[in-house]
Amino acid sequence: MVAMGDNGVMSGLTARRWFGPLIGLITFVVVLLVGAAGAVVTDVVIRNAELTILVSEVEASEQQMIEVQEEIDRVSQEFEAIPEPTDEDRAELVGQLADVAAYGQEAIAAAAADVASLEFVVWHSAIRQAQSDYLAHNQAWQDYLERAAVDPGELTLPQEDINSTFEQSKISMNAAIPSISGDALRDRVDLIYAEPEPSGGQAA
């Protein structure tokens, strides 16, 4: 034990008075830092979970688009296989393509409703933006198929709205991926936005 005399040495009592508040302050700072670190980790986990759910719904929406395109291709190939198509054959083709477009528009609209129904933490603005941008892409597909249901010739035309919204969705979806995330999530996003095969009037 050190005693403070005239030479200025701190007494044991004075030392204890300072030591207690100092330990309390250090403990508070440590708890605060640990709590903050825990909150950051928790937020990252939530972000990954939210984006995983969004990606799953986007994959389901994209699958509907793929199925519509495949059905359009199937109907078109069956017509092209006819050696000498008649006017009746052409009318049948137009009717089938119109039906595919109408059905596809309904299926893709249902997928959009699933994407739109997702709710995210309010400050996860990047994920909310990714959701919004993908819904714009889905709406471009709906508009395209709605036109095609009236005039199947629309299926052969370039669709700039579909292409541009797809590219914007790609940018925002990649921006929404948390800095700490597994490769599986990044791979799924990459697969969704992989360069599409050139066919028909739309990119993806």
Short mmCIF file of C-alpha atoms in Angstrom, two decimals:
data_model
loop_
_atom_site.label_atom_id
_atom_site.label_comp_id
_atom_site.label_asym_id
_atom_site.label_seq_id
_atom_site.Cartn_x
_atom_site.Cartn_y
_atom_site.Cartn_z
CA MET A 1 0.00 0.00 0.00
CA VAL A 2 1.31 3.40 -1.00
CA ALA A 3 0.72 6.39 1.25
CA MET A 4 0.70 9.98 0.06
CA GLY A 5 2.72 12.27 2.24
CA ASP A 6 4.11 15.66 1.68
CA ASN A 7 6.12 14.28 -1.20
CA GLY A 8 2.92 13.97 -3.32
CA VAL A 9 2.54 10.18 -3.35
CA MET A 10 -1.14 9.09 -3.72
CA SER A 11 -2.69 7.42 -0.69
CA GLY A 12 -4.41 4.02 -0.91
CA LEU A 13 -7.82 5.55 -0.17
CA THR A 14 -7.51 8.11 -2.95
CA ALA A 15 -6.33 5.44 -5.38
CA ARG A 16 -9.37 3.29 -4.64
CA ARG A 17 -11.70 6.25 -5.20
CA TRP A 18 -10.31 6.75 -8.70
CA PHE A 19 -9.94 3.09 -9.53
CA GLY A 20 -13.62 2.19 -9.05
CA PRO A 21 -15.09 4.75 -11.52
CA LEU A 22 -12.32 3.95 -14.02
CA ILE A 23 -13.18 0.23 -14.02
CA GLY A 24 -16.87 1.14 -14.42
CA LEU A 25 -16.10 3.35 -17.40
CA ILE A 26 -13.93 0.68 -19.04
CA THR A 27 -16.65 -1.94 -18.48
CA PHE A 28 -19.27 0.36 -20.03
CA VAL A 29 -17.13 1.01 -23.11
CA VAL A 30 -16.40 -2.70 -23.55
CA VAL A 31 -20.09 -3.63 -23.25
CA LEU A 32 -20.97 -0.86 -25.69
CA LEU A 33 -18.43 -2.06 -28.24
CA VAL A 34 -19.44 -5.69 -27.87
CA GLY A 35 -23.10 -4.72 -28.19
CA ALA A 36 -22.38 -2.65 -31.30
CA ALA A 37 -20.41 -5.50 -32.87
CA GLY A 38 -23.24 -7.88 -32.09
CA ALA A 39 -25.76 -5.51 -33.65
CA VAL A 40 -23.65 -5.27 -36.82
CA VAL A 41 -23.37 -9.05 -37.09
CA THR A 42 -27.10 -9.43 -36.50
CA ASP A 43 -27.87 -6.85 -39.19
CA VAL A 44 -25.65 -8.66 -41.69
CA VAL A 45 -27.43 -11.93 -40.93
CA ILE A 46 -30.81 -10.26 -41.46
CA ARG A 47 -29.66 -8.66 -44.71
CA ASN A 48 -28.50 -12.04 -46.03
CA ALA A 49 -31.79 -13.66 -45.03
CA GLU A 50 -33.86 -10.90 -46.64
CA LEU A 51 -31.91 -10.94 -49.89
CA THR A 52 -32.07 -14.74 -50.03
CA ILE A 53 -35.87 -14.58 -49.85
CA LEU A 54 -35.97 -11.86 -52.52
CA VAL A 55 -33.66 -13.86 -54.79
CA SER A 56 -35.91 -16.92 -54.40
CA GLU A 57 -38.97 -14.97 -55.52
CA VAL A 58 -37.03 -13.40 -58.40
CA GLU A 59 -35.93 -16.86 -59.51
CA ALA A 60 -39.58 -17.98 -59.52
CA SER A 61 -40.54 -14.94 -61.58
CA GLU A 62 -37.72 -15.52 -64.05
CA GLN A 63 -38.79 -19.15 -64.39
CA GLN A 64 -42.23 -17.99 -65.50
CA MET A 65 -40.61 -15.83 -68.17
CA ILE A 66 -38.48 -18.75 -69.33
CA GLU A 67 -41.51 -21.02 -69.57
CA VAL A 68 -43.41 -18.44 -71.61
CA GLN A 69 -40.50 -18.06 -74.01
CA GLU A 70 -40.14 -21.83 -74.32
CA GLU A 71 -43.85 -22.18 -75.11
CA ILE A 72 -43.62 -19.42 -77.73
CA ASP A 73 -40.67 -21.24 -79.29
CA ARG A 74 -42.53 -24.56 -79.24
CA VAL A 75 -45.61 -23.12 -80.98
CA SER A 76 -43.45 -21.32 -83.54
CA GLN A 77 -41.39 -24.43 -84.33
CA GLU A 78 -44.50 -26.53 -84.81
CA PHE A 79 -45.76 -24.00 -87.34
CA GLU A 80 -42.40 -23.86 -89.14
CA ALA A 81 -42.48 -27.66 -89.43
CA ILE A 82 -45.61 -27.49 -91.60
CA PRO A 83 -44.43 -27.97 -95.22
CA GLU A 84 -47.07 -25.77 -96.82
CA PRO A 85 -48.97 -23.81 -94.18
CA THR A 86 -52.46 -22.69 -95.07
CA ASP A 87 -54.31 -19.58 -94.00
CA GLU A 88 -56.03 -21.75 -91.43
CA ASP A 89 -52.63 -22.83 -90.09
CA ARG A 90 -51.54 -19.20 -89.84
CA ALA A 91 -54.69 -18.25 -88.02
CA GLU A 92 -54.12 -21.14 -85.62
CA LEU A 93 -50.58 -19.93 -84.99
CA VAL A 94 -51.76 -16.40 -84.21
CA GLY A 95 -54.41 -17.72 -81.85
CA GLN A 96 -52.00 -20.01 -80.01
CA LEU A 97 -49.39 -17.27 -79.61
CA ALA A 98 -52.02 -14.87 -78.31
CA ASP A 99 -53.14 -17.48 -75.76
CA VAL A 100 -49.55 -18.10 -74.63
CA ALA A 101 -49.00 -14.36 -74.19
CA ALA A 102 -52.21 -13.93 -72.21
CA TYR A 103 -51.47 -16.88 -69.94
CA GLY A 104 -47.88 -15.75 -69.52
CA GLN A 105 -48.93 -12.24 -68.55
CA GLU A 106 -51.14 -13.64 -65.79
CA ALA A 107 -48.43 -15.98 -64.47
CA ILE A 108 -45.80 -13.24 -64.45
CA ALA A 109 -48.20 -10.83 -62.75
CA ALA A 110 -48.77 -13.42 -60.02
CA ALA A 111 -45.00 -13.73 -59.57
CA ALA A 112 -44.76 -9.94 -59.28
CA ALA A 113 -47.33 -9.99 -56.49
CA ASP A 114 -45.14 -12.44 -54.57
CA VAL A 115 -42.09 -10.20 -55.00
CA ALA A 116 -44.05 -7.10 -54.00
CA SER A 117 -45.43 -8.78 -50.87
CA LEU A 118 -41.97 -9.05 -49.31
CA GLU A 119 -41.20 -6.61 -46.50
CA PHE A 120 -37.71 -5.58 -45.44
CA VAL A 121 -36.17 -3.64 -42.58
CA VAL A 122 -36.74 0.01 -43.36
CA TRP A 123 -33.05 0.98 -43.37
CA HIS A 124 -32.12 -1.83 -45.78
CA SER A 125 -32.53 0.59 -48.66
CA ALA A 126 -30.34 -1.35 -51.09
CA ILE A 127 -32.54 -4.44 -50.81
CA ARG A 128 -35.69 -2.36 -51.14
CA GLN A 129 -34.23 -0.75 -54.25
CA ALA A 130 -33.39 -4.17 -55.70
CA GLN A 131 -36.99 -5.22 -55.10
CA SER A 132 -38.34 -2.07 -56.75
CA ASP A 133 -36.06 -2.36 -59.79
CA TYR A 134 -36.92 -6.01 -60.31
CA LEU A 135 -40.64 -5.22 -60.14
CA ALA A 136 -40.06 -2.67 -62.90
CA HIS A 137 -38.52 -5.43 -65.02
CA ASN A 138 -41.39 -7.77 -64.28
CA GLN A 139 -43.87 -5.02 -65.23
CA ALA A 140 -42.06 -4.51 -68.53
CA TRP A 141 -42.65 -8.21 -69.26
CA GLN A 142 -46.31 -7.89 -68.34
CA ASP A 143 -46.75 -4.92 -70.65
CA TYR A 144 -44.98 -6.76 -73.47
CA LEU A 145 -47.16 -9.86 -73.16
CA GLU A 146 -50.32 -7.78 -72.83
CA ARG A 147 -49.51 -6.20 -76.18
CA ALA A 148 -48.62 -9.58 -77.67
CA ALA A 149 -51.95 -11.06 -76.56
CA VAL A 150 -53.61 -8.50 -78.84
CA ASP A 151 -51.01 -8.62 -81.62
CA PRO A 152 -48.65 -11.62 -81.55
CA GLY A 153 -46.42 -9.79 -84.01
CA GLU A 154 -45.14 -7.98 -80.91
CA LEU A 155 -43.25 -11.17 -80.05
CA THR A 156 -40.80 -10.56 -82.88
CA LEU A 157 -39.96 -6.96 -81.98
CA PRO A 158 -37.05 -5.73 -79.83
CA GLN A 159 -38.17 -4.90 -76.30
CA GLU A 160 -36.02 -2.06 -75.02
CA ASP A 161 -37.95 -1.64 -71.78
CA ILE A 162 -37.37 -5.28 -70.88
CA ASN A 163 -33.67 -5.06 -71.68
CA SER A 164 -33.04 -1.77 -69.86
CA THR A 165 -34.96 -2.76 -66.72
CA PHE A 166 -33.12 -6.07 -66.66
CA GLU A 167 -29.77 -4.28 -66.68
CA GLN A 168 -30.87 -1.86 -63.95
CA SER A 169 -32.15 -4.74 -61.84
CA LYS A 170 -28.81 -6.49 -62.23
CA ILE A 171 -26.98 -3.42 -60.93
CA SER A 172 -29.20 -2.91 -57.89
CA MET A 173 -29.38 -6.62 -57.00
CA ASN A 174 -25.59 -6.88 -56.95
CA ALA A 175 -25.39 -3.67 -54.90
CA ALA A 176 -27.75 -5.24 -52.35
CA ILE A 177 -25.52 -8.23 -51.66
CA PRO A 178 -24.01 -7.75 -48.17
CA SER A 179 -20.24 -7.39 -48.04
CA ILE A 180 -20.22 -10.50 -45.86
CA SER A 181 -22.20 -13.18 -47.67
CA GLY A 182 -21.75 -16.71 -48.88
CA ASP A 183 -20.70 -17.59 -52.40
CA ALA A 184 -23.96 -19.47 -52.91
CA LEU A 185 -26.01 -16.26 -52.78
CA ARG A 186 -23.67 -14.45 -55.16
CA ASP A 187 -23.75 -17.43 -57.53
CA ARG A 188 -27.54 -17.39 -57.58
CA VAL A 189 -27.59 -13.69 -58.42
CA ASP A 190 -24.98 -14.22 -61.14
CA LEU A 191 -27.08 -17.01 -62.63
CA ILE A 192 -30.21 -14.87 -62.73
CA TYR A 193 -28.41 -12.10 -64.60
CA ALA A 194 -26.21 -14.25 -66.82
CA GLU A 195 -26.04 -13.09 -70.42
CA PRO A 196 -29.18 -14.52 -72.07
CA GLU A 197 -29.31 -16.51 -75.26
CA PRO A 198 -30.40 -14.19 -78.10
CA SER A 199 -33.93 -15.20 -79.07
CA GLY A 200 -37.28 -13.56 -79.64
CA GLY A 201 -37.82 -9.93 -78.82
CA GLN A 202 -36.65 -9.82 -75.20
CA ALA A 203 -33.44 -10.28 -73.28
CA ALA A 204 -34.61 -11.86 -70.05
#
